[in-house]
XYZ file of C-alpha atoms in Angstrom:
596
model
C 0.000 0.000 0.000
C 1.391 3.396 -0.887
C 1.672 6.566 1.542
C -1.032 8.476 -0.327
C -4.266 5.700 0.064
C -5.022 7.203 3.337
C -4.517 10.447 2.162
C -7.081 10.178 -0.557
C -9.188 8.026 1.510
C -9.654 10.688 4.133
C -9.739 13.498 1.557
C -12.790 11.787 -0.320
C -14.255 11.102 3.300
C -14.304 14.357 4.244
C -15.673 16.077 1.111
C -18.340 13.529 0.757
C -19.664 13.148 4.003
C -19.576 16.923 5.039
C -21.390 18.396 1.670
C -23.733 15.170 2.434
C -24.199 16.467 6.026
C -25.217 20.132 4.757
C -27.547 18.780 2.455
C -29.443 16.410 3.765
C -30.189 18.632 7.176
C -31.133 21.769 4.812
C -33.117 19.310 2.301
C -34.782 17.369 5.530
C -35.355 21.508 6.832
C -36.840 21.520 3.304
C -39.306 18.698 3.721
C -37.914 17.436 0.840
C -35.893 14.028 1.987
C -32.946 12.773 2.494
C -32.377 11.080 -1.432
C -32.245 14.581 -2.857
C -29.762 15.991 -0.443
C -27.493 12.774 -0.982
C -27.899 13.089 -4.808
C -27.367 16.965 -5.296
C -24.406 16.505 -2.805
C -22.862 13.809 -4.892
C -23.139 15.479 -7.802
C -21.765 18.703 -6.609
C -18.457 17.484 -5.208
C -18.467 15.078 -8.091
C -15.737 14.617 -11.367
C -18.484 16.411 -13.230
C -18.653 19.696 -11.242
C -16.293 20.502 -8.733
C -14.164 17.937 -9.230
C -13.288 17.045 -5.560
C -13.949 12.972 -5.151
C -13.558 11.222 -8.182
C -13.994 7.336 -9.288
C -17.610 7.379 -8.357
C -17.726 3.356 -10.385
C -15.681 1.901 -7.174
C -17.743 4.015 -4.105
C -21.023 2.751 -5.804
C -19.622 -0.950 -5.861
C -19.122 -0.139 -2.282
C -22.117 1.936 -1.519
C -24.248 -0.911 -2.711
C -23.720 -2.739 0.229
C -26.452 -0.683 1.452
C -29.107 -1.693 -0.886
C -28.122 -5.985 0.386
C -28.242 -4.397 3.881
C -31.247 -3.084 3.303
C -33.077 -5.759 2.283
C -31.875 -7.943 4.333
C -33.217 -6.019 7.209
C -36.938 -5.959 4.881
C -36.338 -10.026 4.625
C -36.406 -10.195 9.125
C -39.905 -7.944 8.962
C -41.178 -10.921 6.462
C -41.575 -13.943 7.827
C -42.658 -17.090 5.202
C -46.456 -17.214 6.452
C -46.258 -13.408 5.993
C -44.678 -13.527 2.501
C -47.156 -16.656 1.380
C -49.594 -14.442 2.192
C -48.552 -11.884 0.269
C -48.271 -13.856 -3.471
C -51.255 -12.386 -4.690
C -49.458 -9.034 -4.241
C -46.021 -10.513 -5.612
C -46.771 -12.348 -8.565
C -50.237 -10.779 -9.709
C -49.224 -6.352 -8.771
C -45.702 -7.317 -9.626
C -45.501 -9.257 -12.646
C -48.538 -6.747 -14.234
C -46.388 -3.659 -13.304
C -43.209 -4.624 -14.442
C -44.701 -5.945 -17.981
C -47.281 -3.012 -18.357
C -44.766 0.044 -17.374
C -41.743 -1.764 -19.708
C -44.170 -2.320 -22.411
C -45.701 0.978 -22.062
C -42.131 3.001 -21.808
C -40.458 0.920 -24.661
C -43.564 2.091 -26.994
C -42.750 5.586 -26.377
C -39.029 4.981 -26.956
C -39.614 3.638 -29.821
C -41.815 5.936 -31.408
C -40.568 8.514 -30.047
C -36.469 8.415 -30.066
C -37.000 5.960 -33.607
C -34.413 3.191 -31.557
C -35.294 -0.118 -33.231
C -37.638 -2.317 -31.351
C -34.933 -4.095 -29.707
C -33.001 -1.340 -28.271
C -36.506 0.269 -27.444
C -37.066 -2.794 -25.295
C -33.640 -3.010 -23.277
C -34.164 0.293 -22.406
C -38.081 0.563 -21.597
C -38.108 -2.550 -19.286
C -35.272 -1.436 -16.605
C -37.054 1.602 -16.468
C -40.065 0.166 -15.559
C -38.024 -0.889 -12.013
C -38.357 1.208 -9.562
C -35.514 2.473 -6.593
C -35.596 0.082 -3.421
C -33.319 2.002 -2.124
C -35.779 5.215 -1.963
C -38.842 4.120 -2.714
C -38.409 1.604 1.015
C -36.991 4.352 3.223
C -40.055 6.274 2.443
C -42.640 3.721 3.439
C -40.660 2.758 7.149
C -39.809 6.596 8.070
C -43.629 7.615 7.341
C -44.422 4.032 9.481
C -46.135 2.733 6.301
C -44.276 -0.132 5.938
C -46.859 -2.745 7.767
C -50.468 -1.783 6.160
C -52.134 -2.866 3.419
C -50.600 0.588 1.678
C -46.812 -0.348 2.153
C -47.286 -4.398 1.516
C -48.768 -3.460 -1.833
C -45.533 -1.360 -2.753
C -43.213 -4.187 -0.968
C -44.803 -6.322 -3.250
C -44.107 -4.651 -6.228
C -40.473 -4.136 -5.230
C -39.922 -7.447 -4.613
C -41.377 -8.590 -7.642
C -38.928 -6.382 -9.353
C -36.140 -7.729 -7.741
C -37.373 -11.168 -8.734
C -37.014 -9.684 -12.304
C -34.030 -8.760 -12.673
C -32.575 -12.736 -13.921
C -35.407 -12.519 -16.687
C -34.779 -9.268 -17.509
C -31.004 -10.019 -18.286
C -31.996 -13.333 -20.020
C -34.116 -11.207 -22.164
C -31.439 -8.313 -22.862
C -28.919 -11.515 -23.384
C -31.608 -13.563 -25.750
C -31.782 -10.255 -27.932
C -27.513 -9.602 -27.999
C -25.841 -8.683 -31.102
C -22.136 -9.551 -28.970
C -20.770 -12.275 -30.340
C -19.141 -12.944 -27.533
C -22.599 -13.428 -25.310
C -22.946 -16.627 -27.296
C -21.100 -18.647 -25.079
C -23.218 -17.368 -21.831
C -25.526 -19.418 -19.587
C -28.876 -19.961 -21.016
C -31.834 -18.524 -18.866
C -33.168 -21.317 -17.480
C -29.481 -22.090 -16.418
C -29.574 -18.636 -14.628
C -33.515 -19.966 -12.903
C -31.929 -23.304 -12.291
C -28.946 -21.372 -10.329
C -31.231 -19.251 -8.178
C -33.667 -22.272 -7.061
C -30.746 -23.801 -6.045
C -29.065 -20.798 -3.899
C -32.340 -19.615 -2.463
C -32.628 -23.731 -1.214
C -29.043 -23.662 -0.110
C -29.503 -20.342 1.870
C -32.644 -21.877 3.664
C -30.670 -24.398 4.765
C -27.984 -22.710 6.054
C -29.817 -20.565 7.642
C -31.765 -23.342 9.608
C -28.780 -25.531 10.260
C -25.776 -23.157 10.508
C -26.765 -19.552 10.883
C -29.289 -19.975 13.970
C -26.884 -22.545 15.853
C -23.774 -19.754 15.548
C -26.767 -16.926 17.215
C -27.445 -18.920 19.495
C -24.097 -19.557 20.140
C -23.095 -15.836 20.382
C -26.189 -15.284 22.784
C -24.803 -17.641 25.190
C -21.565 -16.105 25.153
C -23.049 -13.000 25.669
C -20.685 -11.233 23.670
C -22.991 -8.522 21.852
C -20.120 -7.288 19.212
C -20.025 -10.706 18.125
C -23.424 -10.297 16.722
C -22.754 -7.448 14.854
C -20.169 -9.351 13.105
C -22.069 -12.942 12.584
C -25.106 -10.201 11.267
C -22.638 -8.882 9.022
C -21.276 -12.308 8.020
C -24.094 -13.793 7.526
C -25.469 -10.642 4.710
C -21.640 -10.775 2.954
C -21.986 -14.852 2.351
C -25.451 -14.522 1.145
C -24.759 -11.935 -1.103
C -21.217 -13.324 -2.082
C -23.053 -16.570 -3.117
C -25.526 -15.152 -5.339
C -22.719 -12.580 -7.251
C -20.533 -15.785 -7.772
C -23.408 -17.380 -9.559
C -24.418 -14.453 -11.370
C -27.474 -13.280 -9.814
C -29.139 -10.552 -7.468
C -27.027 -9.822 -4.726
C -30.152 -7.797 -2.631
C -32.102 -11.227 -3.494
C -29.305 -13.445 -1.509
C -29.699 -10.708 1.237
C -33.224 -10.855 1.516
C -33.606 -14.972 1.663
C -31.405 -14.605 4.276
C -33.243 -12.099 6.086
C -36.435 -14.080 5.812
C -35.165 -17.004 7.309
C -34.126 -15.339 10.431
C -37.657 -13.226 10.614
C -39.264 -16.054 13.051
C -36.162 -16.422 14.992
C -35.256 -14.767 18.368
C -32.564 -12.802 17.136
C -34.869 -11.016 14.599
C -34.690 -7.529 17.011
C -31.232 -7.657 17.677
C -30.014 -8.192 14.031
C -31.976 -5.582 12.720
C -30.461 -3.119 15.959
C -26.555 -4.549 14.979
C -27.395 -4.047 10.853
C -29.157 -0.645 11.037
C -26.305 1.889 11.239
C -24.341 0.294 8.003
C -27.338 0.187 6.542
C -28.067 3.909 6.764
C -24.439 4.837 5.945
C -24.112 2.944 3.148
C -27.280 3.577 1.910
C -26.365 7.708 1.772
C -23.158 6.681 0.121
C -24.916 5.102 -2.523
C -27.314 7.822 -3.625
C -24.170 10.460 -3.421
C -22.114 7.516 -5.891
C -25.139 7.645 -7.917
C -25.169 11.664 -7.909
C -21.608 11.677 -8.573
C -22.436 9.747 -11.962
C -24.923 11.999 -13.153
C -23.320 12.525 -16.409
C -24.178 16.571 -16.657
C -22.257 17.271 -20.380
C -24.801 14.391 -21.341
C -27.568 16.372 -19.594
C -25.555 19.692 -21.047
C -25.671 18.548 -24.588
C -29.261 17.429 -24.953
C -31.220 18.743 -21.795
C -34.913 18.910 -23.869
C -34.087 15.318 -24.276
C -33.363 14.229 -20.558
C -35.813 16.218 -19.271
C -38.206 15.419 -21.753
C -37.652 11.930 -21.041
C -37.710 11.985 -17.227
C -41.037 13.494 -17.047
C -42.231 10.931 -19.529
C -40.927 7.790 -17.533
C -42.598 9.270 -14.627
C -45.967 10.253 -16.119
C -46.466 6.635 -17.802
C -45.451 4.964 -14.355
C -47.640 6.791 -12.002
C -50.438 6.261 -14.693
C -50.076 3.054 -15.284
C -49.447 2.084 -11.884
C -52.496 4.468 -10.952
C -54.625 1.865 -13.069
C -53.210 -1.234 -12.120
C -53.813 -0.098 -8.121
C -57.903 0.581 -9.195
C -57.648 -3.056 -11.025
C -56.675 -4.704 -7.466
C -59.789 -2.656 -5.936
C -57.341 0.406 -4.054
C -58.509 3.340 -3.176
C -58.074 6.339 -5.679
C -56.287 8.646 -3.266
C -54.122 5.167 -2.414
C -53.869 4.047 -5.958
C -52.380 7.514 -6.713
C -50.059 7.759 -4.114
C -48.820 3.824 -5.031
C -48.077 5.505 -8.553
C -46.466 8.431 -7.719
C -44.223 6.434 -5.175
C -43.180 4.405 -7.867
C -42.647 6.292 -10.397
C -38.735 7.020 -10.578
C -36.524 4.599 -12.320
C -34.360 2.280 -10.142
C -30.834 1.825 -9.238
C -30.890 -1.414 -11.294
C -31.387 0.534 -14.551
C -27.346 1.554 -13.973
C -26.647 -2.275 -14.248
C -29.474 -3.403 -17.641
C -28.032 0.001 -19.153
C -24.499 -1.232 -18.969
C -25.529 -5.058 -20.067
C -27.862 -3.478 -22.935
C -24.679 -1.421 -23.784
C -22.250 -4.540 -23.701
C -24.912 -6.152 -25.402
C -24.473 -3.794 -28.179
C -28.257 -2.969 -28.430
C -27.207 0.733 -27.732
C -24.633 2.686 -27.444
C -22.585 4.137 -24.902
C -23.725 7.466 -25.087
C -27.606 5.994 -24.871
C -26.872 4.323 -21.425
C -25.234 7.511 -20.052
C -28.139 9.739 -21.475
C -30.922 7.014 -19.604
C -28.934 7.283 -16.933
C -29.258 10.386 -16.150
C -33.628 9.907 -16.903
C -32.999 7.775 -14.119
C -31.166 9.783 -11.586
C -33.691 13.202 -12.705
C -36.609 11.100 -11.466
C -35.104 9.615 -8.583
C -35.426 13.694 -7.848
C -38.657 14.047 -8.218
C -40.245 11.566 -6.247
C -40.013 14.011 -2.872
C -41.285 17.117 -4.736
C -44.574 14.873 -6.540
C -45.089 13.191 -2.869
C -45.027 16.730 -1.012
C -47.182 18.458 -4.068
C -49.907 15.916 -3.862
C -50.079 15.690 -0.194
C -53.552 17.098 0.596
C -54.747 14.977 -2.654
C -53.323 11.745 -1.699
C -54.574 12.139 2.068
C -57.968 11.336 2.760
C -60.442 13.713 4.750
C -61.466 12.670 7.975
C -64.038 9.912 7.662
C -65.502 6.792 10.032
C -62.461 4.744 11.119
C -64.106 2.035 9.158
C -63.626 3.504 5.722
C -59.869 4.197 6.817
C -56.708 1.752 5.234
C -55.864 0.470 8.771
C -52.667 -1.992 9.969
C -52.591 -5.563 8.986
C -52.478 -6.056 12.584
C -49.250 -7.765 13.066
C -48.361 -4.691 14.770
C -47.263 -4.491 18.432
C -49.715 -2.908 20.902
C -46.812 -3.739 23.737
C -43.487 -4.971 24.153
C -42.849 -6.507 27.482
C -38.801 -6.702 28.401
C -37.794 -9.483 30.853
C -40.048 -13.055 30.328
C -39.082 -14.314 33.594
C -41.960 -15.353 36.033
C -43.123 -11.852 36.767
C -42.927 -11.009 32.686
C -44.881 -14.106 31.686
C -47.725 -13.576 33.899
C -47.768 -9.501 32.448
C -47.772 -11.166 29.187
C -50.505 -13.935 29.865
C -53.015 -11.402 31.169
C -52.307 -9.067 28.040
C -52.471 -12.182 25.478
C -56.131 -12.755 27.875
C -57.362 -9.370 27.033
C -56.123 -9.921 22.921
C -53.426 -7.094 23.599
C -50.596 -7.803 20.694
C -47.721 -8.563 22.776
C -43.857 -8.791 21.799
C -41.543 -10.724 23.752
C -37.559 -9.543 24.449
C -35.457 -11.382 27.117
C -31.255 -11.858 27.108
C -31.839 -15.016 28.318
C -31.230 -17.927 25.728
C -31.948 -20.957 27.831
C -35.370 -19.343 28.889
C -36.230 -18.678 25.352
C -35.773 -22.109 24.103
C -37.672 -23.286 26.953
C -40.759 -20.583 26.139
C -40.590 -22.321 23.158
C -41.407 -25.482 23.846
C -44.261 -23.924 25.718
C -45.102 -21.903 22.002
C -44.004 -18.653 23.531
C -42.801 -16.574 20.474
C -39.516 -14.493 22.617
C -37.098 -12.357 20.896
C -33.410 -12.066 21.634
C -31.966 -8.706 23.017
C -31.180 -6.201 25.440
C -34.661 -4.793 25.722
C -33.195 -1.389 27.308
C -31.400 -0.552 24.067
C -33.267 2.163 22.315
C -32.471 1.003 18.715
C -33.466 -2.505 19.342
C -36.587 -1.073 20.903
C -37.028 0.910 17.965
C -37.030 -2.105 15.868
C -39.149 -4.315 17.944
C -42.009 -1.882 17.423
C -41.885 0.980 20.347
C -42.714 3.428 17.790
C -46.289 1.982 17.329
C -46.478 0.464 20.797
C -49.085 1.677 23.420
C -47.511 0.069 26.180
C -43.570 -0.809 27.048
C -43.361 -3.097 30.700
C -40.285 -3.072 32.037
C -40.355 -6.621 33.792
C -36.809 -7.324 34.309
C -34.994 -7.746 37.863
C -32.385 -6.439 39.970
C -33.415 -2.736 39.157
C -31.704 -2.628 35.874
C -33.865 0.132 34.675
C -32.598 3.919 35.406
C -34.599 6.992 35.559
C -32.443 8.462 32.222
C -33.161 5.455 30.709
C -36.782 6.148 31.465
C -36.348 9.607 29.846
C -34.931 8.575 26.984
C -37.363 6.293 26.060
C -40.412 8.601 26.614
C -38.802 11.113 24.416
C -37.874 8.663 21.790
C -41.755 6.535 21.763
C -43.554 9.201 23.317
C -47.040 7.594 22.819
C -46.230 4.734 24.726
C -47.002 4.141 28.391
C -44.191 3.388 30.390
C -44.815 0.683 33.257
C -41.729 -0.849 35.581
C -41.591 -3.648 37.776
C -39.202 -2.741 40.332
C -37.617 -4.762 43.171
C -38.863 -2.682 46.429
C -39.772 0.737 47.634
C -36.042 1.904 47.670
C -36.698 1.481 43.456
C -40.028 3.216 43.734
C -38.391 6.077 45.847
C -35.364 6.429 42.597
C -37.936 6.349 39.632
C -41.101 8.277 41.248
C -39.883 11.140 39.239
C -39.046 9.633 35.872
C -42.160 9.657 32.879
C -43.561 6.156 33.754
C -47.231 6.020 34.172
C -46.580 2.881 36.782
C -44.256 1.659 39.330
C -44.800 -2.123 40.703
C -42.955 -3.703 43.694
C -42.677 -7.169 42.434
C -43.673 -9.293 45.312
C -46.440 -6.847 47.093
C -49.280 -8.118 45.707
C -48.455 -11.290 46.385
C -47.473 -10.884 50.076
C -50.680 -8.882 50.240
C -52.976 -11.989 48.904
C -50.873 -14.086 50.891
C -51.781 -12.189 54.195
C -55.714 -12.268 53.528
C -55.673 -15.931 52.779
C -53.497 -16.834 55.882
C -56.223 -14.501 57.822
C -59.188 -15.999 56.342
C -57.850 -19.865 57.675
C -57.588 -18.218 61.182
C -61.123 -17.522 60.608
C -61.216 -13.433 60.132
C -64.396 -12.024 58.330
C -63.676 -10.864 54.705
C -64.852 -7.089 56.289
C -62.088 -7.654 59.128
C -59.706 -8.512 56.211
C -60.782 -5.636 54.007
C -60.393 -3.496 56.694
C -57.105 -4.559 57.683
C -55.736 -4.354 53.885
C -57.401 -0.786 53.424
C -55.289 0.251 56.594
C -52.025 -1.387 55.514
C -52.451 0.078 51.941
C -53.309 3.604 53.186
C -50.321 3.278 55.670
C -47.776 2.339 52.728
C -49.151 5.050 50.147
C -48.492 8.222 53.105
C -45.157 6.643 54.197
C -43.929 6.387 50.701
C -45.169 9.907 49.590
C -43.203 11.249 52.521
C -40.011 8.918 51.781
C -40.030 10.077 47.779
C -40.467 13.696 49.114
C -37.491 13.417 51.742
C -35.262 11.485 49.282
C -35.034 8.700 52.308
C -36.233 5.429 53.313
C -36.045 6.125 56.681
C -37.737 8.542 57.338
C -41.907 8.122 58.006
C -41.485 5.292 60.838
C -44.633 6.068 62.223
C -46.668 4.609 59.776
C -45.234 1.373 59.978
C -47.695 -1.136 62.091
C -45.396 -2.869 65.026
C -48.396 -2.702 67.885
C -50.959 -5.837 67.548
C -53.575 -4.105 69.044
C -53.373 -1.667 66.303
C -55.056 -3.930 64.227
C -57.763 -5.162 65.734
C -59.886 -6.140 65.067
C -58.835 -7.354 62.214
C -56.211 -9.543 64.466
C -52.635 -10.786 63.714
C -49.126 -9.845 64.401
C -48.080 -6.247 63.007
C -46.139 -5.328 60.058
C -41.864 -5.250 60.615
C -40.164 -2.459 59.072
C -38.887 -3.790 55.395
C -37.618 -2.182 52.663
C -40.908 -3.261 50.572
């Protein structure tokens, strides 16, 4: 390695992430996204402006790490009775988008632009992709990403991930390269991918969830990160060696660990590269926008870009209607899908190679693409008050699929599972977390669904659901849970309710003043039931024992309020009940002082 990599490495680091980090805040300032920030910033700094990063071909080889990452982390909110569910959607919304929009956009090419048929083709049916990598962000950060709404467009981008193999059989099948001749045929290509996606689910069920549960035993939480990591690298790394989608490999793997107990922690441990890499790809992509092409013929790319978005958000408008959406919904499905994707970069360059068109013609589409990638934030914030319903009968409204959390309880150990069993009684939609790997195989056996992870990490909270959740119990022991942590949380999921189990008064006392809406002493209740059934065998009246309980409670509630307002146990020894005769006559022995 020579003396200057680190040098340039550092140099290209700090131009790309600091215009990046003035761009996105003043875009997101803007209302107008993140995508447009990272693009404008790319191209900006770029070889085809200011000149200050170059060799955009090797950060975007990087960068599209991101787009795996991502849908790997899709693949762990999909588990296989979710996506068999969801076939209609796949095959029927996705197969009739992709073949109307490419049919529909290679008609205009061709009679418009005069390319032959052929060309007209290679060209119309990448475009008719849409970007995962934008269109996916949108749906989770507007918490879309679990109703009917988001499935639909999941379902869709799936779909076109699915495509890409036929697509580059198709653009091979039509290749004027002498030199394709001697390529895999197509159903060599389908042959290959039946075969990784098998080998993936079986490595996932006999090698990746042994090595978790291996880690969680250990305890050792970086380890994760790195298995997580591992385990989206080989997936990918298998399906580039055979030729095929990379994100595909990625999101196999992700769907095999969606019903496992790591699901929450992976997604925690894969989030941040996620994010960073997927920024890095849209300034890569920005940094490509070829502007002499755009210079030389702007009518044409802008012409062109408004085109490929007005046929999409049409055509997908339609096809929504077909499958009996909602207009406003059916519009906003179309308009969410109607910039070309990140795949077009990679059928542009095969079409190219191909030599259906040339050079310049995969440069000028390129750009089409990266212009509508652009527009997507501006048509979503224009059409806002037309895509959003008025206020009508909740009935009428697009609700959840209801697979979303109403509460997460942390901690399943004997006071957590009897939180849970009452909620699960009353058809509350409960989530399980606990660090504990020997209890969650044995909650198993019991068919107690129990995720694996530190439940008082904020971005694994985040992913188990908090943002949706009514309710968050904090059932674990030993007074893990500290009144910052408290605060954090209510600022982070504000509309949940915060309860806490906590081990005695002395924890009631520390988190009195934190945001949670209730404080339990874990064994209170019980020593409470256990007093009034001892009292009733020495033959006390239920009154006698009502009585008795109403004075111990009362007691208890005016000692505590003057212990949290003195900041000490001690003080408030009056109310504690030492003299028998105090009670009668509800009879017994009096209370000992006791830190419950």
């Amino acid at each position: 390695m020579t003396a200057d990599h680190p040098t340039t490495l550092l140099h290209d680091g700090f131009f790309l992430l600091g215009t990046a980090l003035v761009f996105v805040l003043l875009f997101r300032r803007l209302g107008l996204g993140a995508t447009l920030g990272y693009l404008l910033a790319g191209a900006l700094v770029g070889p085809q402006a200011l000149g200050l990063v170059g060799d955009p071909e090797q950060k975007i080889g990087i960068a599209e790490l991101g787009i795996t990452l991502l849908l790997f982390v899709v693949g762990l909110e999909l588990n296989p009775a979710r996506l068999w569910r969801m076939k209609r959607e796949i095959f029927g919304l996705g197969l009739l988008q992709v073949a109307a929009c490419g049919l529909a956009i290679a008609a205009v090419i061709w009679l418009a632009v005069g390319f032959t048929p052929e060309a007209a083709l290679a060209l119309g049916l990448p475009l008719a992709l849409s970007s995962t990598a934008q269109v996916l962000p949108m749906l989770q950060s507007s918490g879309r990403m679990r109703t009917p709404f988001g499935e639909r467009a999941f379902a869709i981008l799936l779909f076109q991930d699915l495509s890409i193999i036929p697509l580059i059989t198709i653009i091979a099948a039509m290749s004027r390269n002498p030199a394709d001749a001697g390529g895999p045929p197509g159903w060599l290509l389908v042959l290959y991918t039946v075969v990784a996606i098998g080998g993936l689910i079986a490595a996932g069920r006999f090698l990746i969830r042994p090595l978790f549960r291996l880690i969680g035993n250990l305890g050792e939480r970086e380890m994760f990160v790195v298995a997580a990591l591992f385990t989206v690298m080989a997936s990918a790394a298998l399906m580039e060696a055979l030729g095929l989608s990379t994100a595909l490999g990625a999101f196999v793997a992700g769907v095999m660990l969606a019903d496992s107990p790591y699901r929450h922690e992976l997604e925690a441990d894969v989030e941040p590269f996620r994010s960073i890499l997927l920024g890095l790809f849209f300034l890569a992509v920005g940094m490509m926008l070829n502007l002499h092409a755009i210079a030389d013929r702007p009518l044409f790319v802008l012409s062109m870009a408004l085109a490929l978005v007005a046929i999409k958000s049409l055509v997908i408008f339609a096809i929504g209607l077909m499958f009996r959406m909602k207009w406003r919904s059916a519009l906003a499905l179309g308009l969410l899908m109607s910039q070309g994707g990140e795949f077009g970069f990679v059928l542009f360059s095969q079409a190219s190679n191909a030599l259906l068109i040339a050079p310049e013609a995969a440069s000028l589409f390129g750009a089409v693409v990266t212009l509508s990638m652009a527009t997507t934030p501006f048509l979503m914030m224009a059409t806002a008050r037309i895509r959003n319903a008025p206020a009508v009968s909740a009935g009428e409204r697009e609700g959840p699929t209801g697979e979303g959390t109403s509460a997460l309880v942390v901690g399943y150990g004997r006071f957590g599972q009897t939180v849970a069993q009452m909620l699960l009684a009353s058809d509350v939609p409960v989530t399980l977390i606990d660090t504990d790997i020997q209890m969650i195989d044995t909650a198993g056996q019991f068919g107690a669904k129990v995720y694996f992870g530190d439940g008082t990490r904020l971005d694994l909270l985040r992913q188990a659901g908090a943002a949706d959740a009514e309710l968050i119990m904090f059932c674990i022991d030993r007074d893990q849970v500290s009144p910052d942590l408290l605060e954090a949380v209510h600022e982070a999921f504000p509309r949940a309710a915060i309860y806490v189990r906590t081990f005695d008064r002395r924890g009631v006392i520390r988190l009195k003043t934190s945001p949670a809406a209730g404080l339990v002493r874990e064994v209170m209740e019980s020593a409470i039931y256990m007093a009034r059934i001892a009292l009733e065998g020495l033959g006390h009246s239920l009154e006698d024992i009502d009585r008795a309980e109403d004075m111990y409670r009362a007691r208890d509630r005016e000692r505590l309020k003057k212990q949290i307002e003195a900041g000490d146990i001690r003080v408030a020894r009056e109310h504690i009940l030492t003299d028998p005769e105090r009670l009668r006559p509800a009879g017994g022995p009096g209370a000992t002082d006791d830190p419950e």
